[in-house]
């Protein structure tokens, strides 16, 4: 089997990234933009990490109903994978991905609930991060990465996951920066000025934050660019410049400059107000986050007189929502800026029984164990990689009677559940919630009891 060879294959399962896997002549082939049940003619493109990769030449049979994609960038963008699949079919695939991940670890669940659909499958994101670059003709680019090409960009004209106002900001910044001749940052030479544009929007509050990440500031040309953008789009609530002089390609840096006050936005969710700063974590789908919080509350059950430990708490969303019914809440979060926001959110919402601590979860939870602290319920909402092995161990030592694990990755979730279940916990129920339409990702709530 070699590059350029055409094959006919039936897709049997999915990779962890949501791409189809077929088998031909005993060899595993990843075929982009396919799902189980599809039969396709495909062309071999390359072999990587022991697997062949291929693209579809023609669909011979569809395993799931297809539809025209709404986005003009679909197929080249590294974001949405499933815009051509009917939303109802997306939900079925996600449910099966979650169950398959747990089944691989031999984990049984007595109560598996149907996935909760998103009522707004498009234009739902409250945060988008765009990169600056330069095309082969030397023209400025501002957009997203090509599928599978982390060193190549394309100009986003209109993203169907963010609001039309956010799309207008994106286009305006690109046009004005290009007109001003501002150079993008070059990853090879480490020269250039413009690195990232991050747009955050309060879906319920209407507030809008723009964060421009640059390699040099103060800088007169950047000030001129921002002045022109604000004149063009006065709806921007706050504008921030982040100075990032390191080599890592991340949208954060050494210092933040607030150009237009107040340097943060307010978002309203489940009857609470949340301050959100540039580096603070907040669920990227505000409207569905409300449903997530309410489901967590229902699954948690009676919280009267109970002590709650909220790990990876971000700006305090889940913990603050549950605090109104519990005796106390202690939240732990690594990002100090997020903890500062959480503390402000305590005061803003007049909550008297919640406290937030900055630090690594593994260190703080170990300290709690040494101090003999006990909690009735532990809430986990870790990053996609899941729990650090030290957190798993410390959590078992803490031995709470109930754990609510909120995960956006069924595979790391399954790894963690395997350890927790082998330590005496039992999975009581599982509730998937679709927070990320058009992608293979979803949020999952798992209730564990000792």
CSV table of C-alpha atoms in Angstrom, one decimal:
chain,number,residue,atom,x,y,z
A,1,UNK,CA,0.0,0.0,0.0
A,2,UNK,CA,1.6,3.3,-1.1
A,3,UNK,CA,0.8,7.0,-1.5
A,4,UNK,CA,-1.7,7.7,-4.2
A,5,UNK,CA,-3.2,4.2,-4.2
A,6,UNK,CA,-7.0,4.0,-4.2
A,7,UNK,CA,-8.9,1.6,-2.1
A,8,UNK,CA,-12.5,0.7,-1.3
A,9,UNK,CA,-13.1,0.3,2.5
A,10,UNK,CA,-15.9,0.2,5.1
A,11,UNK,CA,-15.4,2.3,8.2
A,12,UNK,CA,-15.7,0.3,11.4
A,13,UNK,CA,-14.8,2.6,14.3
A,14,UNK,CA,-13.5,6.1,15.3
A,15,UNK,CA,-10.2,7.4,16.4
A,16,UNK,CA,-10.1,9.4,19.7
A,17,UNK,CA,-10.1,12.5,17.5
A,18,UNK,CA,-13.3,11.4,15.7
A,19,UNK,CA,-11.9,10.2,12.4
A,20,UNK,CA,-13.0,7.0,10.8
A,21,UNK,CA,-10.9,3.8,10.9
A,22,UNK,CA,-11.2,1.1,8.2
A,23,UNK,CA,-9.2,-2.0,7.6
A,24,UNK,CA,-7.8,-3.1,4.3
A,25,UNK,CA,-5.5,-6.1,3.8
A,26,UNK,CA,-5.1,-6.3,7.5
A,27,UNK,CA,-3.9,-2.8,7.8
A,28,UNK,CA,-5.5,0.0,9.8
A,29,UNK,CA,-6.4,3.1,7.8
A,30,UNK,CA,-7.6,6.5,9.1
A,31,UNK,CA,-10.0,8.1,6.7
A,32,UNK,CA,-10.8,11.7,7.3
A,33,UNK,CA,-14.4,12.9,7.3
A,34,UNK,CA,-15.9,9.5,7.7
A,35,UNK,CA,-17.8,7.7,10.5
A,36,UNK,CA,-18.7,4.1,11.2
A,37,UNK,CA,-21.0,2.6,8.6
A,38,UNK,CA,-19.6,4.7,5.7
A,39,UNK,CA,-18.3,2.8,2.7
A,40,UNK,CA,-15.9,4.9,0.6
A,41,UNK,CA,-13.4,5.0,-2.2
A,42,UNK,CA,-10.3,6.6,-0.6
A,43,UNK,CA,-6.8,7.6,-1.6
A,44,UNK,CA,-3.8,6.8,0.6
A,45,UNK,CA,-2.0,10.0,1.5
A,46,UNK,CA,0.7,8.9,3.9
A,47,UNK,CA,1.8,6.5,6.7
A,48,UNK,CA,2.3,8.0,10.1
A,49,UNK,CA,2.9,6.3,13.5
A,50,UNK,CA,2.2,2.9,12.0
A,51,UNK,CA,-1.1,3.8,10.4
A,52,UNK,CA,-2.1,4.8,6.9
A,53,UNK,CA,-4.0,8.0,6.4
A,54,UNK,CA,-6.4,8.6,3.5
A,55,UNK,CA,-8.9,11.0,2.2
A,56,UNK,CA,-12.3,10.3,0.6
A,57,UNK,CA,-12.5,10.2,-3.2
A,58,UNK,CA,-16.2,9.2,-3.2
A,59,UNK,CA,-18.9,8.0,-0.7
A,60,UNK,CA,-20.4,4.7,-1.9
A,61,UNK,CA,-22.6,4.3,1.1
A,62,UNK,CA,-23.4,6.6,4.1
A,63,UNK,CA,-23.4,5.2,7.6
A,64,UNK,CA,-25.0,8.5,8.9
A,65,UNK,CA,-27.2,11.0,7.2
A,66,UNK,CA,-25.2,13.8,5.5
A,67,UNK,CA,-26.2,17.4,4.9
A,68,UNK,CA,-24.5,20.5,3.3
A,69,UNK,CA,-22.1,22.2,5.7
A,70,UNK,CA,-23.0,25.7,6.8
A,71,UNK,CA,-19.4,26.9,6.9
A,72,UNK,CA,-17.4,27.8,3.8
A,73,UNK,CA,-14.2,26.6,5.5
A,74,UNK,CA,-15.5,23.1,6.3
A,75,UNK,CA,-13.1,20.5,5.2
A,76,UNK,CA,-9.9,22.5,5.5
A,77,UNK,CA,-10.4,23.9,9.0
A,78,UNK,CA,-8.9,22.0,11.9
A,79,UNK,CA,-12.0,22.8,14.1
A,80,UNK,CA,-15.3,21.3,13.1
A,81,UNK,CA,-15.2,17.7,11.9
A,82,UNK,CA,-18.9,16.9,11.6
A,83,UNK,CA,-20.8,19.9,10.1
A,84,UNK,CA,-21.8,17.7,7.2
A,85,UNK,CA,-23.5,15.2,9.6
A,86,UNK,CA,-27.1,15.9,10.7
A,87,UNK,CA,-27.0,17.0,14.3
A,88,UNK,CA,-29.3,14.2,15.5
A,89,UNK,CA,-26.8,11.8,14.1
A,90,UNK,CA,-23.9,13.6,15.7
A,91,UNK,CA,-25.5,13.0,19.1
A,92,UNK,CA,-25.8,9.3,18.5
A,93,UNK,CA,-22.2,9.0,17.5
A,94,UNK,CA,-21.0,10.9,20.6
A,95,UNK,CA,-23.1,8.6,22.9
A,96,UNK,CA,-21.5,5.6,21.3
A,97,UNK,CA,-18.0,7.1,21.7
A,98,UNK,CA,-18.5,7.5,25.4
A,99,UNK,CA,-19.8,4.0,25.9
A,100,UNK,CA,-17.0,2.5,23.8
A,101,UNK,CA,-14.4,4.3,25.8
A,102,UNK,CA,-15.7,2.9,29.1
A,103,UNK,CA,-16.3,-0.6,27.6
A,104,UNK,CA,-12.6,-0.7,26.6
A,105,UNK,CA,-11.8,-0.5,30.3
A,106,UNK,CA,-14.4,-3.1,31.2
A,107,UNK,CA,-16.4,-0.4,33.1
A,108,UNK,CA,-20.1,-1.0,33.5
A,109,UNK,CA,-22.7,1.7,34.3
A,110,UNK,CA,-26.1,0.9,35.8
A,111,UNK,CA,-27.8,4.1,34.7
A,112,UNK,CA,-26.7,5.6,31.3
A,113,UNK,CA,-28.8,8.6,30.4
A,114,UNK,CA,-29.5,9.9,26.9
A,115,UNK,CA,-27.2,12.7,25.8
A,116,UNK,CA,-28.6,16.2,26.3
A,117,UNK,CA,-28.7,18.1,23.0
A,118,UNK,CA,-27.6,21.7,22.5
A,119,UNK,CA,-30.5,23.9,21.4
A,120,UNK,CA,-28.1,26.2,19.4
A,121,UNK,CA,-25.8,23.9,17.3
A,122,UNK,CA,-24.2,26.9,15.6
A,123,UNK,CA,-22.8,30.3,16.9
A,124,UNK,CA,-22.6,29.0,20.4
A,125,UNK,CA,-19.0,29.6,21.4
A,126,UNK,CA,-18.2,32.5,23.7
A,127,UNK,CA,-14.4,32.3,23.1
A,128,UNK,CA,-12.3,31.9,19.9
A,129,UNK,CA,-8.6,32.1,19.5
A,130,UNK,CA,-7.1,33.1,16.2
A,131,UNK,CA,-3.4,33.0,15.0
A,132,UNK,CA,-1.5,35.5,12.9
A,133,UNK,CA,0.7,34.3,10.1
A,134,UNK,CA,1.9,35.0,6.5
A,135,UNK,CA,1.1,33.3,3.3
A,136,UNK,CA,3.6,32.3,0.5
A,137,UNK,CA,3.0,35.7,-1.2
A,138,UNK,CA,3.9,37.6,2.0
A,139,UNK,CA,0.4,38.6,2.8
A,140,UNK,CA,-0.8,38.8,6.5
A,141,UNK,CA,-3.1,36.0,7.6
A,142,UNK,CA,-5.4,35.9,10.6
A,143,UNK,CA,-7.4,32.8,11.1
A,144,UNK,CA,-7.2,29.1,12.1
A,145,UNK,CA,-4.9,26.2,11.3
A,146,UNK,CA,-5.4,23.9,8.3
A,147,UNK,CA,-6.6,20.4,9.2
A,148,UNK,CA,-3.5,18.5,10.4
A,149,UNK,CA,-1.1,21.4,9.6
A,150,UNK,CA,-0.2,23.2,12.8
A,151,UNK,CA,2.3,25.4,11.0
A,152,UNK,CA,-0.1,26.5,8.3
A,153,UNK,CA,-3.1,28.9,8.5
A,154,UNK,CA,-6.0,30.1,6.4
A,155,UNK,CA,-7.9,33.4,6.7
A,156,UNK,CA,-11.2,32.8,8.4
A,157,UNK,CA,-13.9,34.8,6.6
A,158,UNK,CA,-16.8,33.7,8.8
A,159,UNK,CA,-16.7,31.1,11.5
A,160,UNK,CA,-20.1,29.5,12.2
A,161,UNK,CA,-19.3,28.8,15.8
A,162,UNK,CA,-18.9,32.4,16.9
A,163,UNK,CA,-21.2,35.4,16.7
A,164,UNK,CA,-21.5,37.6,13.7
A,165,UNK,CA,-20.1,40.5,15.7
A,166,UNK,CA,-17.0,38.4,16.6
A,167,UNK,CA,-16.6,37.6,12.9
A,168,UNK,CA,-16.7,41.3,12.2
A,169,UNK,CA,-14.0,42.0,14.8
A,170,UNK,CA,-11.8,39.3,13.2
A,171,UNK,CA,-12.2,40.7,9.7
A,172,UNK,CA,-11.6,44.3,10.9
A,173,UNK,CA,-8.4,43.5,12.8
A,174,UNK,CA,-7.0,41.5,9.8
A,175,UNK,CA,-7.8,44.3,7.3
A,176,UNK,CA,-6.4,47.1,9.5
A,177,UNK,CA,-3.3,45.2,10.5
A,178,UNK,CA,-2.6,44.3,6.9
A,179,UNK,CA,-3.2,47.9,5.8
A,180,UNK,CA,-0.8,49.2,8.5
A,181,UNK,CA,1.9,46.6,7.3
A,182,UNK,CA,2.3,45.1,10.8
A,183,UNK,CA,4.4,41.9,10.6
A,184,UNK,CA,3.1,38.6,12.1
A,185,UNK,CA,5.3,36.6,14.4
A,186,UNK,CA,7.5,34.0,12.7
A,187,UNK,CA,7.9,30.7,14.6
A,188,UNK,CA,11.2,29.9,12.9
A,189,UNK,CA,13.0,33.3,13.1
A,190,UNK,CA,11.2,34.5,16.2
A,191,UNK,CA,10.8,37.9,14.7
A,192,UNK,CA,7.6,39.8,14.0
A,193,UNK,CA,4.9,41.5,16.1
A,194,UNK,CA,1.4,40.0,15.9
A,195,UNK,CA,0.8,36.6,17.5
A,196,UNK,CA,-2.8,35.9,18.5
A,197,UNK,CA,-6.3,37.5,18.6
A,198,UNK,CA,-8.6,36.2,21.3
A,199,UNK,CA,-12.3,37.2,21.4
A,200,UNK,CA,-14.5,36.5,24.4
A,201,UNK,CA,-18.2,37.3,24.5
A,202,UNK,CA,-20.7,37.3,27.3
A,203,UNK,CA,-23.6,35.5,25.6
A,204,UNK,CA,-26.1,36.6,28.3
A,205,UNK,CA,-24.5,39.9,29.3
A,206,UNK,CA,-23.6,41.2,25.8
A,207,UNK,CA,-20.1,42.2,27.0
A,208,UNK,CA,-17.2,41.7,24.6
A,209,UNK,CA,-13.4,41.3,25.3
A,210,UNK,CA,-10.7,41.5,22.7
A,211,UNK,CA,-7.2,40.4,23.7
A,212,UNK,CA,-4.3,41.1,21.2
A,213,UNK,CA,-1.2,39.0,21.9
A,214,UNK,CA,2.0,40.6,20.6
A,215,UNK,CA,5.8,40.2,21.0
A,216,UNK,CA,6.5,43.8,21.7
A,217,UNK,CA,4.7,46.4,23.8
A,218,UNK,CA,4.5,49.4,24.4
A,219,UNK,CA,4.4,50.0,20.6
A,220,UNK,CA,3.0,53.0,18.8
A,221,UNK,CA,1.8,50.9,15.8
A,222,UNK,CA,-0.1,48.6,18.0
A,223,UNK,CA,-1.8,51.6,19.7
A,224,UNK,CA,-2.8,53.0,16.3
A,225,UNK,CA,-4.2,49.6,15.3
A,226,UNK,CA,-6.3,49.3,18.5
A,227,UNK,CA,-7.5,52.9,18.1
A,228,UNK,CA,-8.7,52.2,14.6
A,229,UNK,CA,-10.4,48.9,15.7
A,230,UNK,CA,-12.3,50.6,18.6
A,231,UNK,CA,-13.4,53.4,16.3
A,232,UNK,CA,-14.7,50.8,13.8
A,233,UNK,CA,-16.4,48.6,16.4
A,234,UNK,CA,-17.4,50.6,19.5
A,235,UNK,CA,-19.3,47.6,20.9
A,236,UNK,CA,-16.1,46.2,22.2
A,237,UNK,CA,-16.4,46.4,26.0
A,238,UNK,CA,-12.7,46.0,26.9
A,239,UNK,CA,-9.5,45.7,25.0
A,240,UNK,CA,-6.3,44.1,26.3
A,241,UNK,CA,-2.8,43.7,25.0
A,242,UNK,CA,-0.8,40.7,26.2
A,243,UNK,CA,3.0,40.9,25.9
A,244,UNK,CA,4.4,37.4,25.0
A,245,UNK,CA,8.1,37.3,24.3
A,246,UNK,CA,8.6,33.6,24.8
A,247,UNK,CA,8.9,31.0,22.1
A,248,UNK,CA,5.9,28.9,23.1
A,249,UNK,CA,3.0,29.3,20.7
A,250,UNK,CA,0.3,30.0,23.3
A,251,UNK,CA,-2.0,33.0,23.7
A,252,UNK,CA,-0.7,34.1,27.1
A,253,UNK,CA,2.4,36.0,28.1
A,254,UNK,CA,4.4,37.9,30.7
A,255,UNK,CA,2.2,41.0,31.1
A,256,UNK,CA,-1.2,42.3,30.3
A,257,UNK,CA,-2.0,45.9,29.4
A,258,UNK,CA,-5.6,47.1,29.7
A,259,UNK,CA,-6.1,49.6,26.9
A,260,UNK,CA,-9.8,49.9,27.3
A,261,UNK,CA,-11.1,49.4,30.9
A,262,UNK,CA,-12.1,47.3,32.8
A,263,UNK,CA,-9.9,44.5,31.6
A,264,UNK,CA,-12.6,41.8,32.1
A,265,UNK,CA,-16.1,41.0,31.2
A,266,UNK,CA,-19.1,39.9,33.2
A,267,UNK,CA,-21.1,36.8,32.1
A,268,UNK,CA,-24.4,35.8,33.6
A,269,UNK,CA,-25.2,32.1,34.1
A,270,UNK,CA,-27.7,30.2,36.3
A,271,UNK,CA,-28.7,33.4,38.1
A,272,UNK,CA,-25.2,34.3,39.0
A,273,UNK,CA,-22.7,36.9,37.6
A,274,UNK,CA,-19.1,35.8,36.8
A,275,UNK,CA,-16.1,38.0,36.3
A,276,UNK,CA,-14.0,36.6,33.4
A,277,UNK,CA,-10.4,37.7,32.9
A,278,UNK,CA,-8.2,37.0,29.8
A,279,UNK,CA,-6.7,33.8,31.2
A,280,UNK,CA,-9.6,32.6,33.3
A,281,UNK,CA,-11.4,29.3,32.4
A,282,UNK,CA,-15.1,29.6,31.7
A,283,UNK,CA,-17.1,27.1,29.8
A,284,UNK,CA,-17.0,28.1,26.1
A,285,UNK,CA,-20.7,27.4,25.7
A,286,UNK,CA,-22.6,29.6,28.2
A,287,UNK,CA,-26.1,28.5,27.4
A,288,UNK,CA,-25.3,24.8,27.6
A,289,UNK,CA,-23.2,25.4,30.7
A,290,UNK,CA,-26.4,26.5,32.5
A,291,UNK,CA,-27.8,23.1,31.7
A,292,UNK,CA,-24.6,21.4,32.8
A,293,UNK,CA,-24.7,23.1,36.2
A,294,UNK,CA,-28.3,22.2,36.8
A,295,UNK,CA,-27.7,18.6,35.9
A,296,UNK,CA,-24.8,18.5,38.4
A,297,UNK,CA,-27.1,19.9,41.0
A,298,UNK,CA,-29.8,17.3,40.3
A,299,UNK,CA,-27.3,14.4,40.4
A,300,UNK,CA,-25.6,15.7,43.5
A,301,UNK,CA,-28.8,15.3,45.4
A,302,UNK,CA,-29.5,16.7,48.9
A,303,UNK,CA,-26.6,19.1,49.9
A,304,UNK,CA,-28.0,20.4,53.1
A,305,UNK,CA,-25.2,20.5,55.7
A,306,UNK,CA,-22.6,19.1,53.4
A,307,UNK,CA,-19.0,20.2,52.7
A,308,UNK,CA,-18.0,20.3,49.0
A,309,UNK,CA,-14.6,20.3,47.5
A,310,UNK,CA,-14.4,21.7,43.9
A,311,UNK,CA,-11.2,20.7,42.1
A,312,UNK,CA,-10.1,22.5,38.9
A,313,UNK,CA,-12.7,25.0,39.7
A,314,UNK,CA,-11.8,27.8,37.2
A,315,UNK,CA,-13.7,30.9,38.0
A,316,UNK,CA,-15.9,29.0,40.5
A,317,UNK,CA,-18.9,28.2,38.3
A,318,UNK,CA,-20.1,24.9,39.6
A,319,UNK,CA,-19.0,25.4,43.2
A,320,UNK,CA,-20.7,28.8,43.5
A,321,UNK,CA,-23.9,27.5,42.0
A,322,UNK,CA,-24.0,24.6,44.5
A,323,UNK,CA,-22.9,26.8,47.5
A,324,UNK,CA,-26.4,28.1,47.8
A,325,UNK,CA,-27.6,24.7,49.0
A,326,UNK,CA,-24.5,23.4,50.8
A,327,UNK,CA,-22.8,24.1,54.1
A,328,UNK,CA,-19.5,25.1,52.5
A,329,UNK,CA,-17.5,25.0,49.3
A,330,UNK,CA,-13.7,24.9,48.9
A,331,UNK,CA,-12.4,25.5,45.3
A,332,UNK,CA,-8.9,24.7,44.1
A,333,UNK,CA,-7.5,26.0,40.8
A,334,UNK,CA,-4.0,26.4,39.4
A,335,UNK,CA,-4.4,29.7,37.5
A,336,UNK,CA,-4.2,32.5,40.0
A,337,UNK,CA,-6.0,34.9,37.8
A,338,UNK,CA,-9.0,32.5,37.7
A,339,UNK,CA,-8.9,32.2,41.5
A,340,UNK,CA,-8.9,36.0,41.8
A,341,UNK,CA,-12.0,36.1,39.6
A,342,UNK,CA,-13.6,33.3,41.7
A,343,UNK,CA,-13.1,35.4,44.9
A,344,UNK,CA,-14.6,38.4,43.2
A,345,UNK,CA,-17.5,36.3,42.1
A,346,UNK,CA,-18.1,35.3,45.7
A,347,UNK,CA,-18.4,38.9,46.7
A,348,UNK,CA,-20.4,39.9,43.6
A,349,UNK,CA,-23.0,37.2,44.3
A,350,UNK,CA,-23.0,37.7,48.1
A,351,UNK,CA,-22.0,34.1,48.8
A,352,UNK,CA,-20.8,33.7,52.3
A,353,UNK,CA,-19.8,30.0,52.4
A,354,UNK,CA,-17.3,29.6,49.5
A,355,UNK,CA,-13.5,29.8,49.6
A,356,UNK,CA,-11.0,29.5,46.7
A,357,UNK,CA,-7.3,28.5,46.9
A,358,UNK,CA,-4.6,28.9,44.2
A,359,UNK,CA,-2.3,25.9,43.7
A,360,UNK,CA,-1.8,22.6,42.0
A,361,UNK,CA,-4.6,20.2,42.8
A,362,UNK,CA,-2.2,17.4,43.8
A,363,UNK,CA,-0.4,19.5,46.3
A,364,UNK,CA,-3.4,21.1,47.9
A,365,UNK,CA,-5.4,17.9,48.2
A,366,UNK,CA,-2.4,16.2,49.8
A,367,UNK,CA,-2.2,19.0,52.3
A,368,UNK,CA,-6.0,18.5,53.0
A,369,UNK,CA,-5.3,14.8,53.7
A,370,UNK,CA,-2.5,15.6,56.1
A,371,UNK,CA,-4.7,18.0,57.9
A,372,UNK,CA,-7.4,15.3,58.2
A,373,UNK,CA,-10.0,17.3,56.3
A,374,UNK,CA,-13.2,15.5,55.2
A,375,UNK,CA,-15.7,16.3,52.5
A,376,UNK,CA,-19.1,14.9,51.7
A,377,UNK,CA,-18.8,15.5,47.9
A,378,UNK,CA,-15.9,16.1,45.6
A,379,UNK,CA,-16.4,17.7,42.2
A,380,UNK,CA,-13.8,17.1,39.5
A,381,UNK,CA,-13.6,19.1,36.3
A,382,UNK,CA,-10.0,18.6,35.0
A,383,UNK,CA,-8.4,19.5,31.7
A,384,UNK,CA,-8.7,17.0,28.8
A,385,UNK,CA,-5.7,15.0,29.9
A,386,UNK,CA,-7.6,14.0,33.0
A,387,UNK,CA,-6.3,13.5,36.6
A,388,UNK,CA,-2.6,13.5,37.6
A,389,UNK,CA,-1.7,10.1,39.1
A,390,UNK,CA,-1.0,11.9,42.4
A,391,UNK,CA,-4.5,13.4,42.4
A,392,UNK,CA,-6.0,9.9,41.9
A,393,UNK,CA,-4.0,8.6,44.8
A,394,UNK,CA,-4.8,11.6,47.1
A,395,UNK,CA,-8.5,11.5,46.1
A,396,UNK,CA,-8.7,7.8,47.1
A,397,UNK,CA,-7.0,8.7,50.5
A,398,UNK,CA,-9.5,11.5,51.0
A,399,UNK,CA,-12.2,8.9,50.5
A,400,UNK,CA,-15.3,11.1,50.0
A,401,UNK,CA,-18.6,9.2,49.9
A,402,UNK,CA,-19.5,10.8,46.6
A,403,UNK,CA,-17.6,12.1,43.6
A,404,UNK,CA,-19.0,14.0,40.6
A,405,UNK,CA,-16.6,13.8,37.7
A,406,UNK,CA,-17.2,16.3,34.9
A,407,UNK,CA,-15.1,15.4,31.8
A,408,UNK,CA,-14.7,16.6,28.2
A,409,UNK,CA,-12.7,13.6,27.2
A,410,UNK,CA,-14.2,10.1,27.5
A,411,UNK,CA,-10.8,8.4,27.1
A,412,UNK,CA,-9.0,10.1,29.9
A,413,UNK,CA,-12.2,9.8,31.9
A,414,UNK,CA,-12.2,6.0,31.4
A,415,UNK,CA,-8.6,5.8,32.6
A,416,UNK,CA,-9.4,7.7,35.8
A,417,UNK,CA,-12.6,5.8,36.4
A,418,UNK,CA,-10.7,2.5,36.1
A,419,UNK,CA,-8.4,3.5,38.9
A,420,UNK,CA,-11.2,4.9,41.1
A,421,UNK,CA,-13.4,1.8,40.6
A,422,UNK,CA,-10.4,-0.5,41.4
A,423,UNK,CA,-10.1,1.5,44.7
A,424,UNK,CA,-13.7,0.8,45.8
A,425,UNK,CA,-15.8,3.3,44.0
A,426,UNK,CA,-18.9,2.4,41.9
A,427,UNK,CA,-20.2,4.2,38.9
A,428,UNK,CA,-23.8,5.2,39.8
A,429,UNK,CA,-24.8,7.0,36.6
A,430,UNK,CA,-23.5,8.7,33.5
A,431,UNK,CA,-25.0,11.8,31.8
A,432,UNK,CA,-23.5,13.1,28.5
A,433,UNK,CA,-24.2,16.7,27.6
A,434,UNK,CA,-23.4,18.1,24.1
A,435,UNK,CA,-21.4,21.3,24.7
A,436,UNK,CA,-19.5,21.2,21.4
A,437,UNK,CA,-21.8,20.7,18.4
A,438,UNK,CA,-20.1,20.0,15.0
A,439,UNK,CA,-17.1,18.3,16.8
A,440,UNK,CA,-16.6,14.8,18.3
A,441,UNK,CA,-16.4,16.3,21.8
A,442,UNK,CA,-19.0,16.3,24.5
A,443,UNK,CA,-19.2,16.9,28.3
A,444,UNK,CA,-19.9,13.9,30.6
A,445,UNK,CA,-21.1,13.9,34.2
A,446,UNK,CA,-20.3,10.7,36.1
A,447,UNK,CA,-21.5,10.1,39.6
A,448,UNK,CA,-19.4,7.7,41.7
A,449,UNK,CA,-20.2,6.4,45.2
A,450,UNK,CA,-18.0,4.7,47.7
